Amino acid sequence: MNIVVYIKAVVDPDKAKNDLDLAKGTKEDKLALIINPYDKQAIEAALQLKEKYTGKVTAVSLGSDLATDKILRDALSLGVDEGIQISNDDFESLSSYSPALGTVLAKAPVDDVDYYITGREAGDDNQSITGASIAAALDVDFVDNVDEVEYNDDETLTLTSRWDKSELKGTYKQKPLVLSIKDTANTPRLPSFKAKMQAKKATLKHFKVSDLPDIDVARIKAIADRATTINLAKPEVASKETVLFNLNDDENAVSELVADLKKHSIL
Amino acid sequence: MALQYTEDQQEFINMVKEFGETELKPHVKDWDEAGRCPEGAFDKAFDMGLHMLEVPEEYGGIGLNFETTAMIFEELAKYDAGYAITLVSSFVALRSVILRGDKKLAKYFADIIAPGKFAAFSLSESNAGSDAGAVAATATKDGNEYVLNGEKTFVTNGNLASIYVAIFRTSDDGNKGLSAFLVERTRDGITVGHHEDKMGLRLSDTSTVNFDNVRIPADNLIGNEGDGFKVALNSLNISRAFVATLAVGIMQRALDESVKYAKMRKQFGRPIIKFQSVQNMLADMATDVEASRLMVNNTMKMMDNDLSVRKEGAMTKTFVSDVAQDVTSNAVQIFGGYGVSKEYPVEKLMRDVKVFQIFEGTNEIQRMTIATELNKEYEED
Ligand SMILES: Cc1cc2nc3c(=O)[nH]c(=O)nc-3n(C[C@H](O)[C@H](O)[C@H](O)COP(=O)(O)OP(=O)(O)OC[C@H]3O[C@@H](n4cnc5c(N)ncnc54)[C@H](O)[C@@H]3O)c2cc1C
């Protein structure tokens, strides 16, 4: 079974100076670049598929060479078999919010793919379009928000997708299939030191966007030009903070807190 | 921090941090209370290869040097030093066999622990603590076998180990009458007795192991008859440096918790970090941590260069474990009444760190070793 998992580099939220840095993806410190947390569940789902049915997992990442090198090696140290870097140096406008993204990612050269897997969203810009846009570009079916995977003996999957207010369970026989994995779907494994050491020495496949097999650069440009990003910003979040008590006067703090939580039906 | 890490070292430390956050932090309090780790508590550590970090690749290990391994274990000890020492004791036991140069025996040993098993090093007995030469447990040769008899006390991993490196007496000739053996847990006649209910380091198993007419192949002798004391010293030299690194982890945690608390806790209308006596305590703590880390690092580098650390290992273990008492005690002081409460993290650090002055040879004995080495260095030709 051939499984492709798409992963994105984001700045470690613990290390990003502020939220906007995070959204813009300021990339000064290689060690501050991590696999998009949501993609960790996608990798785990891919590895579980491989372990269930035997096969190969290829991770694909688009971005700067520095970023994709770092996170693809991180993915290898989790057990992914191969990494493909797609450098967007020749396509500055190709960001994760570009409508052309799926068209490019779908061209990653991996043969006979059974499942294409993405995380549900990116931790920096919180968009969740990658899975759908890859599916559209490949013209294959797409299952969104997968929260539970059951592996059937005939290599079909029974998938449960969950949204805030609904749940959908179905058995999917078609292949290939694009899956977008929810962050509650599994607990990602930790990297092993042995795989980490091997990952340091591994050779990654490297392509520029314009070097990808069968890529139609003019078409990508046309799609990319269909929409222009004017502004990327974080919305103002209304503060819900209430100060219940003064730290210097903690005599009644506990009883006040309990009373207030009860008032709001939290306790 | 003065110690500079390479990118690789920093990545390894990050890996263990992630492990500590997800696999240890949520459980340490319960396991400390229970006085032991539950079944399976080390499964993910084995999957990661934490028990094989320092083991050379030819023995199926990761092949990191002592310096980098120590950095990783300092980080792990911030979460729990008892958990960390369980892994350390295991690879140090293996290292003591590797150092004797019998590749076949070392490979046999490594193959047992590699898939996810523990080893232990066992020298102490009820009447042989500081005075290792008083070991009374015996190994008697019988054809192609040795027959082992006696009781070993205070064995770290005593109850977890699948294989022991144990010191037995093969002749009456004092230290020269001691020999080291590999003893598989599966041999008939081995029983694990008393489990020490300790004040600290409670995630680490410390147990008594009884040997009652235990027969092992003569090939399980490590080196030659009479090498036991040397094997023990080699093992202790390495483990001293490693326990010092764990104590640095405990101290760093004590410092981290103390600074955070001192910035947050207000008295007389200001955070207590604004008071000079609190500042002085924090400054001394930070200085002790820094000095200790550098001392450990230097000893590790010496070991990586195959230099003897008989003196430096003793100095490191003694200095670090002595200052660690003050550092953890001052952490409790800074937390005030909350410091002694089990709801807060620092009382445990103080409990955990005491034993570092005692095991791997007490600090009194270490000072004797340091003085003996000094005496030799200044001998007139
Ligand atoms: C948690 C824990 C784990 C351990 N793990 C292991 C293990 O894995 N394997 C193992 O073999 N052992 C292990 N030990 C045993 C440990 O090495 C001994 O406890 C230690 O060597 C001290 O021996 P003792 O307890 O018999 O104390 P004693 O030797 O009885 O010492 C008591 C006191 O007398 C002092 N003293 C003794 N002799 C002298 C002297 N000549 N001059 C000055 N002062 C002296 C000591 O410094 C100490 O203060 C462990 C111990 C503990 C507590």
XYZ file of C-alpha atoms and ligand atoms in Angstrom:
701
model
C 0.000 0.000 0.000
C 1.320 3.437 -0.893
C 0.443 6.288 1.386
C 1.308 9.937 0.890
C 1.131 12.309 3.825
C 1.366 16.072 3.299
C 3.042 18.018 6.063
C 3.671 21.685 6.628
C 6.364 23.469 8.640
C 5.131 25.969 11.206
C 6.917 27.962 13.863
C 6.709 26.297 17.260
C 3.964 28.290 19.018
C 6.097 28.229 22.198
C 8.881 29.978 20.331
C 6.969 32.370 18.081
C 7.271 35.930 19.300
C 3.650 36.752 18.660
C 0.658 35.381 16.847
C 1.298 37.317 13.706
C 4.839 35.952 13.500
C 3.213 32.585 13.584
C 0.800 33.332 10.771
C 3.517 34.816 8.616
C 5.832 31.929 9.430
C 8.934 33.834 10.473
C 11.650 31.272 10.014
C 14.896 32.356 11.602
C 15.700 29.451 13.823
C 15.625 26.007 12.270
C 14.946 24.338 15.599
C 11.890 26.534 16.090
C 10.351 24.958 12.982
C 8.144 22.015 13.730
C 5.720 19.769 11.922
C 2.333 21.475 11.968
C 0.821 19.886 15.108
C -2.295 18.827 13.194
C -0.135 16.987 10.671
C 1.239 14.775 13.430
C -2.091 12.966 13.529
C -1.957 12.661 9.755
C 1.487 11.046 9.983
C 0.282 8.736 12.740
C -2.721 7.703 10.644
C -0.404 6.996 7.698
C 1.958 4.925 9.870
C -0.925 2.941 11.314
C -2.182 2.188 7.806
C 1.269 1.010 6.822
C 1.572 -1.172 9.906
C -1.873 -2.660 9.317
C -1.509 -3.478 5.633
C 2.267 -3.171 5.053
C 3.401 -0.570 2.603
C 5.312 2.630 2.282
C 4.692 6.120 3.608
C 6.025 9.110 1.693
C 5.886 12.553 3.297
C 5.615 15.579 1.002
C 6.280 19.122 2.100
C 6.213 22.380 0.198
C 8.073 25.452 1.393
C 11.576 26.779 1.847
C 14.376 24.218 1.696
C 15.384 24.939 5.282
C 11.897 24.326 6.609
C 11.024 21.269 4.566
C 14.403 19.657 5.265
C 13.881 20.047 9.002
C 10.346 18.702 9.198
C 10.746 15.908 6.646
C 13.648 14.563 8.710
C 11.450 14.855 11.787
C 8.843 12.800 9.932
C 11.443 10.175 8.981
C 12.386 9.852 12.648
C 8.763 8.959 13.369
C 8.901 6.081 10.892
C 7.999 7.681 7.555
C 9.937 5.942 4.751
C 10.687 8.720 2.306
C 10.591 12.504 2.097
C 9.924 14.761 -0.879
C 10.802 18.446 -0.667
C 9.052 20.816 -3.014
C 10.836 24.128 -2.993
C 8.667 27.151 -3.651
C 11.685 29.429 -4.233
C 10.604 29.797 -7.860
C 7.028 30.489 -6.799
C 7.029 33.006 -3.982
C 3.285 33.484 -4.255
C 2.611 29.825 -3.563
C 1.671 30.002 0.090
C -0.609 27.718 2.029
C -3.556 30.010 1.282
C -3.042 29.982 -2.465
C -5.771 28.308 -4.506
C -3.000 26.686 -6.570
C -1.556 24.796 -3.617
C -3.535 21.582 -4.135
C -2.709 21.561 -7.832
C 1.010 21.634 -7.028
C 0.922 19.133 -4.163
C -1.048 16.695 -6.314
C 1.929 16.583 -8.686
C 4.329 15.165 -6.086
C 5.781 12.178 -7.929
C 4.646 9.065 -6.048
C 3.316 6.076 -7.992
C 0.172 4.059 -7.357
C -0.983 5.928 -4.295
C -3.774 4.358 -2.256
C -4.291 7.088 0.306
C -3.396 10.768 0.399
C -3.521 12.081 3.945
C -3.459 15.606 5.373
C -3.969 17.101 8.796
C -7.263 18.864 9.321
C -5.785 22.341 9.360
C -2.558 24.273 9.711
C -1.658 25.414 13.197
C -0.468 28.811 12.001
C -3.166 30.106 9.659
C -5.872 27.605 10.683
C -7.049 27.135 7.119
C -8.339 23.725 6.227
C -8.305 23.716 2.475
C -5.329 21.518 1.603
C -7.107 18.161 1.650
C -10.045 19.400 -0.382
C -7.874 21.188 -2.926
C -5.642 18.145 -3.450
C -8.724 15.962 -3.925
C -10.094 18.437 -6.449
C -6.817 18.568 -8.333
C -6.523 14.781 -8.421
C -10.213 14.361 -9.082
C -10.532 11.727 -6.357
C -12.922 11.409 -3.425
C -12.309 13.260 -0.206
C -13.288 12.390 3.358
C -13.048 15.325 5.712
C -12.545 15.490 9.484
C -11.748 11.795 9.942
C -11.834 11.084 13.660
C -11.815 7.301 13.729
C -10.349 4.726 11.362
C -11.381 1.074 11.284
C -9.253 -1.188 9.133
C -11.192 -3.855 7.268
C -9.648 -7.127 6.116
C -10.328 -6.335 2.450
C -8.169 -3.192 2.799
C -11.188 -0.909 2.741
C -11.601 1.592 5.541
C -14.543 2.416 7.727
C -14.190 6.058 8.643
C -16.019 8.191 11.135
C -15.930 11.924 10.511
C -16.988 14.264 13.260
C -17.945 17.915 13.252
C -19.219 19.976 16.142
C -22.807 18.923 15.664
C -22.749 15.881 13.427
C -21.069 12.575 12.772
C -20.753 10.549 9.587
C -19.634 6.927 9.425
C -19.059 5.091 6.200
C -17.079 2.340 4.530
C -14.989 3.584 1.629
C -13.980 1.111 -1.055
C -12.550 3.549 -3.563
C -8.849 4.154 -3.993
C -7.164 6.467 -4.166
C -8.857 8.498 -1.504
C -7.906 11.756 0.173
C -8.362 11.859 3.958
C -8.153 14.845 6.227
C -7.438 13.657 9.770
C -8.840 15.338 12.859
C -6.532 16.216 15.730
C -8.492 13.953 18.083
C -8.155 10.926 15.794
C -5.093 9.402 17.424
C -2.126 9.989 19.705
C 0.974 10.587 17.611
C 3.977 8.456 18.528
C 7.286 9.891 19.693
C 10.371 9.728 17.502
C 12.963 7.055 18.261
C 16.635 7.905 18.564
C 17.573 5.183 16.120
C 15.269 6.562 13.428
C 16.424 10.082 14.304
C 20.048 9.154 13.623
C 19.101 7.491 10.324
C 16.949 10.463 9.366
C 19.940 12.771 9.727
C 21.754 10.816 7.023
C 18.758 10.127 4.774
C 18.557 11.573 1.264
C 15.427 13.550 0.548
C 14.028 13.896 -2.948
C 14.075 17.518 -3.990
C 12.027 19.329 -6.634
C 11.366 22.911 -7.518
C 7.728 23.556 -8.291
C 8.592 24.113 -11.947
C 10.586 20.830 -12.056
C 7.717 18.631 -10.923
C 6.812 16.001 -13.531
C 3.805 16.977 -15.667
C 3.550 20.387 -14.081
C 1.817 23.022 -16.121
C 3.490 26.163 -14.854
C 1.284 28.496 -16.841
C -1.827 26.908 -15.399
C -0.474 27.098 -11.829
C 0.307 30.764 -12.383
C -3.166 31.337 -13.747
C -4.775 29.665 -10.746
C -2.495 31.488 -8.333
C -3.402 34.770 -9.974
C -7.112 34.170 -9.587
C -6.892 35.428 -6.029
C -4.478 37.821 -4.399
C -3.815 37.939 -0.706
C -4.236 41.532 0.415
C -3.844 41.160 4.125
C -3.145 38.398 6.609
C -3.999 39.283 10.163
C -5.394 37.885 13.356
C -8.886 39.056 14.283
C -9.333 40.946 17.505
C -10.602 38.479 20.074
C -13.003 39.931 22.595
C -11.542 39.362 26.051
C -13.639 37.263 28.358
C -11.356 37.709 31.353
C -12.971 38.560 34.661
C -10.945 39.421 37.722
C -12.552 37.627 40.623
C -10.185 38.391 43.448
C -7.007 40.135 44.292
C -3.935 37.933 44.718
C -2.957 39.926 47.788
C -6.200 39.080 49.478
C -6.555 35.342 49.019
C -8.569 34.756 52.215
C -11.837 34.312 50.382
C -10.426 33.487 46.963
C -11.461 29.836 46.883
C -15.023 30.347 48.036
C -15.472 33.269 45.631
C -14.136 31.225 42.731
C -16.382 28.270 43.565
C -19.424 30.525 43.858
C -18.682 32.159 40.514
C -18.134 28.851 38.726
C -21.449 27.634 40.090
C -23.150 30.817 38.941
C -21.945 30.111 35.415
C -23.029 26.463 35.682
C -19.451 25.258 35.300
C -19.511 23.438 38.620
C 23.286 28.935 29.991
C 27.019 28.757 29.517
C 27.085 25.263 28.058
C 26.644 25.470 24.308
C 24.728 22.710 22.604
C 25.144 21.602 19.023
C 22.024 21.529 16.882
C 21.913 17.727 17.234
C 22.233 17.872 20.993
C 19.479 20.470 21.200
C 17.230 18.306 19.048
C 17.852 15.276 21.271
C 17.078 17.337 24.360
C 13.849 18.509 22.718
C 12.894 14.898 22.014
C 13.254 13.992 25.676
C 11.424 17.121 26.722
C 8.475 16.052 24.606
C 8.690 12.595 26.160
C 8.816 14.077 29.665
C 5.869 16.366 29.027
C 3.608 13.701 27.565
C 4.720 10.481 29.240
C 6.024 11.492 32.675
C 4.640 14.799 33.860
C 1.022 13.611 34.085
C 2.001 10.553 36.169
C 4.992 11.420 38.348
C 2.962 12.496 41.374
C 0.944 9.272 41.468
C 3.939 7.061 40.879
C 5.918 8.875 43.555
C 3.074 8.301 45.998
C 2.825 4.643 45.029
C 6.577 4.246 45.436
C 6.992 2.456 42.138
C 6.339 2.711 38.411
C 3.438 0.642 37.080
C 3.848 -2.159 34.520
C 4.537 -0.707 31.118
C 5.792 2.653 32.412
C 8.998 2.217 30.432
C 7.518 0.859 27.206
C 7.704 4.170 25.367
C 11.191 4.854 26.715
C 12.271 1.521 25.224
C 10.558 2.385 21.926
C 12.515 5.621 21.828
C 15.732 3.793 22.671
C 16.464 5.743 25.860
C 17.951 2.611 27.451
C 20.469 2.227 24.629
C 21.637 5.794 23.970
C 25.220 5.370 25.081
C 25.537 1.752 23.901
C 27.816 1.436 20.834
C 26.129 0.661 17.524
C 27.920 -2.690 17.240
C 25.920 -3.765 20.293
C 22.643 -2.527 18.856
C 22.740 0.820 20.625
C 22.407 4.390 19.394
C 26.111 5.071 19.849
C 25.936 8.563 21.361
C 28.942 9.694 23.364
C 28.878 10.174 27.135
C 28.675 13.969 26.823
C 25.524 14.007 24.725
C 23.935 11.144 26.654
C 24.441 13.124 29.863
C 22.714 16.188 28.398
C 19.726 14.056 27.470
C 19.545 12.486 30.914
C 19.808 15.834 32.663
C 16.644 16.822 30.803
C 14.892 13.563 31.724
C 15.842 14.017 35.396
C 14.001 17.341 35.429
C 10.837 15.278 35.115
C 11.915 12.481 37.448
C 15.393 11.396 38.479
C 14.179 8.013 39.734
C 12.761 7.198 36.317
C 15.997 8.366 34.727
C 18.268 6.339 37.009
C 16.360 3.178 36.138
C 17.581 3.594 32.547
C 21.050 4.804 33.521
C 21.761 1.865 35.853
C 20.945 -0.479 33.048
C 23.357 0.867 30.441
C 26.098 1.496 32.992
C 25.957 -2.218 33.927
C 26.355 -3.090 30.258
C 29.195 -0.596 29.860
C 31.096 -2.255 32.731
C 31.063 -5.487 30.726
C 32.012 -3.771 27.458
C 34.992 -2.189 29.224
C 36.336 -5.625 30.218
C 36.761 -6.297 26.508
C 34.864 -9.593 26.133
C 32.850 -8.744 23.019
C 30.902 -11.977 22.960
C 29.709 -11.592 26.527
C 28.910 -7.907 25.995
C 26.908 -8.724 22.862
C 25.028 -11.457 24.720
C 24.187 -8.912 27.432
C 23.205 -6.174 24.961
C 20.913 -8.545 23.050
C 19.003 -9.236 26.252
C 18.307 -5.595 27.118
C 17.999 -4.107 23.614
C 14.394 -5.243 22.985
C 13.304 -3.514 26.191
C 14.672 -5.115 29.337
C 16.636 -3.814 32.297
C 19.962 -4.677 33.871
C 21.298 -4.044 37.368
C 24.686 -3.717 39.012
C 24.978 -5.406 42.345
C 27.861 -5.040 44.764
C 26.435 -3.962 48.150
C 25.485 -6.362 50.920
C 24.118 -5.806 54.389
C 27.651 -5.789 55.797
C 29.450 -4.493 52.723
C 28.472 -0.908 51.964
C 31.315 1.583 51.969
C 33.637 -1.331 52.622
C 33.171 -3.137 49.326
C 36.025 -5.495 50.180
C 33.782 -7.063 52.827
C 31.587 -8.772 50.194
C 30.660 -12.174 51.609
C 28.466 -13.680 48.863
C 30.390 -16.507 47.239
C 30.921 -17.996 43.804
C 32.303 -21.513 43.881
C 33.583 -23.172 40.758
C 32.021 -26.544 40.009
C 33.193 -28.023 36.703
C 32.026 -25.705 33.944
C 29.806 -23.750 36.261
C 29.904 -21.377 39.183
C 27.539 -21.777 42.103
C 26.425 -18.475 43.622
C 25.266 -17.979 47.199
C 24.476 -14.898 49.269
C 22.265 -11.871 49.592
C 22.735 -8.557 47.768
C 21.096 -5.441 49.157
C 20.091 -2.057 47.754
C 20.117 -3.261 44.163
C 18.838 -0.509 41.861
C 16.531 -2.302 39.381
C 16.795 -5.429 41.577
C 13.212 -6.338 40.832
C 13.100 -5.068 37.245
C 16.312 -6.511 35.888
C 16.486 -9.403 33.466
C 20.222 -9.569 33.941
C 22.604 -8.674 36.767
C 26.257 -7.774 36.868
C 27.022 -9.033 40.364
C 30.146 -9.211 42.472
C 30.889 -12.432 44.362
C 33.826 -13.708 46.359
C 35.906 -16.398 44.639
C 38.734 -16.396 47.220
C 39.532 -14.984 50.647
C 42.090 -12.565 49.276
C 40.312 -9.250 50.170
C 39.529 -7.071 47.158
C 41.554 -9.390 44.948
C 39.247 -12.259 45.879
C 36.251 -10.594 44.207
C 34.959 -11.596 40.770
C 32.208 -10.195 38.565
C 29.546 -12.331 36.892
C 26.687 -11.948 34.474
C 23.663 -13.573 36.056
C 20.443 -13.999 34.132
C 17.286 -13.470 36.155
C 15.864 -16.730 34.808
C 18.435 -18.872 36.643
C 17.006 -21.159 39.325
C 17.586 -20.025 42.894
C 17.203 -16.252 42.401
C 14.548 -14.541 44.482
C 13.891 -10.846 44.817
C 13.162 -9.918 48.407
C 12.653 -6.670 50.273
C 11.648 -3.593 48.243
C 13.039 -0.434 49.888
C 10.302 2.069 50.674
C 12.477 5.149 50.185
C 12.025 8.825 51.131
C 12.870 9.873 47.605
C 13.758 8.617 44.156
C 10.650 6.543 44.579
C 10.190 5.749 40.890
C 13.441 3.823 41.061
C 13.234 0.243 42.283
C 15.694 -0.680 45.047
C 15.473 -4.301 46.145
C 17.290 -7.124 47.863
C 18.255 -10.061 45.658
C 18.923 -13.537 47.062
C 21.124 -16.109 45.382
C 20.561 -19.633 46.640
C 22.770 -22.201 44.904
C 22.360 -20.388 41.606
C 24.253 -22.209 38.857
C 25.652 -20.190 35.952
C 28.023 -21.202 33.137
C 31.688 -20.436 33.822
C 31.567 -18.323 30.639
C 29.472 -15.781 32.550
C 32.581 -14.719 34.462
C 33.395 -11.140 33.402
C 37.137 -10.916 32.713
C 39.101 -13.188 35.005
C 38.703 -14.369 38.564
C 39.886 -11.545 40.798
C 38.785 -8.795 38.372
C 35.606 -8.080 40.354
C 36.902 -5.033 42.149
C 38.167 -3.491 38.899
C 34.822 -4.138 37.188
C 33.059 -2.506 40.125
C 35.344 0.524 40.080
C 34.923 0.989 36.331
C 31.199 0.807 36.669
C 31.154 3.209 39.614
C 33.378 5.726 37.838
C 30.839 5.986 35.042
C 27.753 5.852 37.196
C 29.082 8.590 39.493
C 29.317 10.967 36.563
C 25.826 9.996 35.456
C 24.181 10.349 38.852
C 25.773 13.794 39.026
C 24.060 14.698 35.763
C 20.733 13.568 37.226
C 21.336 15.762 40.267
C 21.940 18.700 37.907
C 18.553 17.983 36.351
C 16.912 18.020 39.790
C 18.666 21.299 40.640
C 17.720 22.956 37.364
C 14.107 22.009 37.976
C 14.331 23.424 41.518
C 15.704 26.660 40.101
C 13.084 26.875 37.330
C 10.249 26.336 39.790
C 11.715 28.799 42.293
C 12.188 31.675 39.860
C 8.709 31.222 38.445
C 7.208 31.128 41.922
C 9.216 34.092 43.195
C 7.978 36.213 40.295
C 4.383 35.201 40.893
C 4.084 35.145 44.704
C 3.356 38.540 46.227
C 3.923 39.613 49.813
C 4.002 43.160 51.158
C 2.468 44.174 47.854
C 5.282 43.014 45.615
C 6.537 39.796 44.057
C 8.954 38.131 46.504
C 11.678 38.139 43.814
C 12.000 41.869 44.605
C 13.397 41.043 48.055
C 17.132 40.881 48.255
C 17.367 37.764 50.403
C 15.261 35.868 47.891
C 17.420 37.231 45.080
C 20.540 36.056 46.893
C 19.167 32.573 47.263
C 18.245 32.433 43.576
C 21.634 33.779 42.510
C 23.477 31.163 44.577
C 21.227 28.414 43.282
C 21.798 29.431 39.664
C 25.554 29.618 40.226
C 25.623 26.144 41.777
C 23.627 24.686 38.892
C 25.944 26.281 36.367
C 29.127 25.099 38.081
C 27.715 21.597 38.503
C 26.691 21.297 34.878
C 30.128 22.353 33.684
C 31.830 19.932 36.028
C 29.674 17.066 34.795
C 30.335 18.091 31.207
C 34.083 18.073 31.730
C 34.010 14.628 33.338
C 31.901 13.294 30.477
C 34.337 14.697 27.927
C 37.212 13.039 29.778
C 35.360 9.736 29.639
C 34.738 10.226 25.917
C 38.502 10.580 25.553
C 39.147 7.370 27.518
C 40.782 9.246 30.358
C 40.534 7.966 33.906
C 37.982 9.923 35.923
C 38.733 8.303 39.236
C 39.442 11.651 40.852
C 37.268 13.905 38.683
C 34.273 11.553 38.868
C 34.550 11.486 42.659
C 34.903 15.282 42.780
C 31.968 15.809 40.448
C 29.638 13.470 42.284
C 30.608 14.923 45.660
C 30.453 18.595 44.703
C 27.244 18.291 42.737
C 25.381 16.206 45.292
C 26.495 18.508 48.131
C 25.405 21.753 46.484
C 22.218 20.043 45.287
C 21.115 19.721 48.922
C 21.275 23.496 49.361
C 19.678 24.217 46.012
C 16.653 22.003 46.627
C 16.357 23.068 50.262
C 16.397 26.739 49.224
C 13.737 26.003 46.637
C 11.518 24.792 49.472
C 12.477 27.909 51.450
C 11.436 30.198 48.601
C 8.077 28.448 48.349
C 7.538 29.090 52.056
C 4.835 26.925 53.610
C 3.777 25.740 50.174
C 7.292 24.365 49.772
C 6.655 21.524 52.190
C 3.245 20.785 50.702
C 2.959 17.821 48.358
C 0.667 19.950 46.214
C 3.776 21.799 45.035
C 6.701 20.277 43.170
C 9.718 21.234 45.273
C 9.479 19.043 48.387
C 9.894 16.009 46.146
C 13.090 17.432 44.686
C 14.516 17.752 48.184
C 13.504 14.177 48.999
C 14.871 12.877 45.713
C 18.254 14.534 45.999
C 19.379 13.329 49.442
C 20.457 9.896 48.310
C 22.924 11.371 45.833
C 25.297 11.988 48.744
C 25.024 8.332 49.715
C 24.937 5.986 46.760
C 27.719 5.250 44.294
C 29.980 5.517 47.334
C 29.192 8.040 50.066
C 30.663 11.518 49.775
C 32.872 10.740 52.779
C 34.370 7.830 50.850
C 34.681 10.006 47.715
C 36.727 12.522 49.667
C 39.044 9.683 50.710
C 39.411 8.720 47.038
C 40.136 12.313 46.005
C 42.738 12.639 48.757
C 44.360 9.328 47.813
C 44.651 10.498 44.205
C 46.082 13.838 45.311
C 48.596 12.081 47.475
C 49.691 10.009 44.468
C 49.902 13.071 42.197
C 52.174 14.897 44.600
C 54.396 11.917 45.315
C 58.060 12.762 44.946
C 59.922 10.746 42.337
C 18.738 4.230 46.590
C 19.986 3.410 46.634
C 20.377 2.702 45.516
C 21.528 1.910 45.556
N 21.855 1.183 44.439
C 22.876 0.313 44.513
C 23.168 -0.559 43.425
O 22.523 -0.506 42.371
N 24.155 -1.441 43.543
C 24.898 -1.520 44.678
O 25.796 -2.351 44.740
N 24.667 -0.718 45.721
C 23.677 0.196 45.677
N 23.405 1.010 46.746
C 24.200 0.893 47.934
C 25.099 2.085 48.168
O 26.171 2.073 47.286
C 25.538 2.087 49.645
O 24.399 2.430 50.398
C 26.666 3.016 49.926
O 27.836 2.585 49.323
C 26.878 3.206 51.417
O 26.924 1.982 52.093
P 26.051 1.760 53.404
O 24.693 2.127 53.077
O 26.293 0.403 53.883
O 26.623 2.787 54.444
P 27.867 2.596 55.415
O 29.018 2.107 54.657
O 27.438 1.808 56.595
O 28.135 4.073 55.849
C 27.448 4.717 56.938
C 28.125 6.069 57.193
O 29.475 5.855 57.604
C 30.373 6.551 56.789
N 31.599 5.773 56.621
C 31.728 4.454 56.360
N 33.012 4.112 56.261
C 33.728 5.237 56.455
C 35.107 5.544 56.453
N 36.032 4.612 56.237
N 35.476 6.814 56.684
C 34.546 7.786 56.896
N 33.242 7.550 56.905
C 32.828 6.297 56.676
C 29.628 6.684 55.469
O 30.146 7.732 54.705
C 28.224 6.927 55.939
O 28.063 8.273 56.279
C 22.290 1.842 46.728
C 21.917 2.581 47.836
C 20.773 3.351 47.818
C 20.385 4.110 49.053
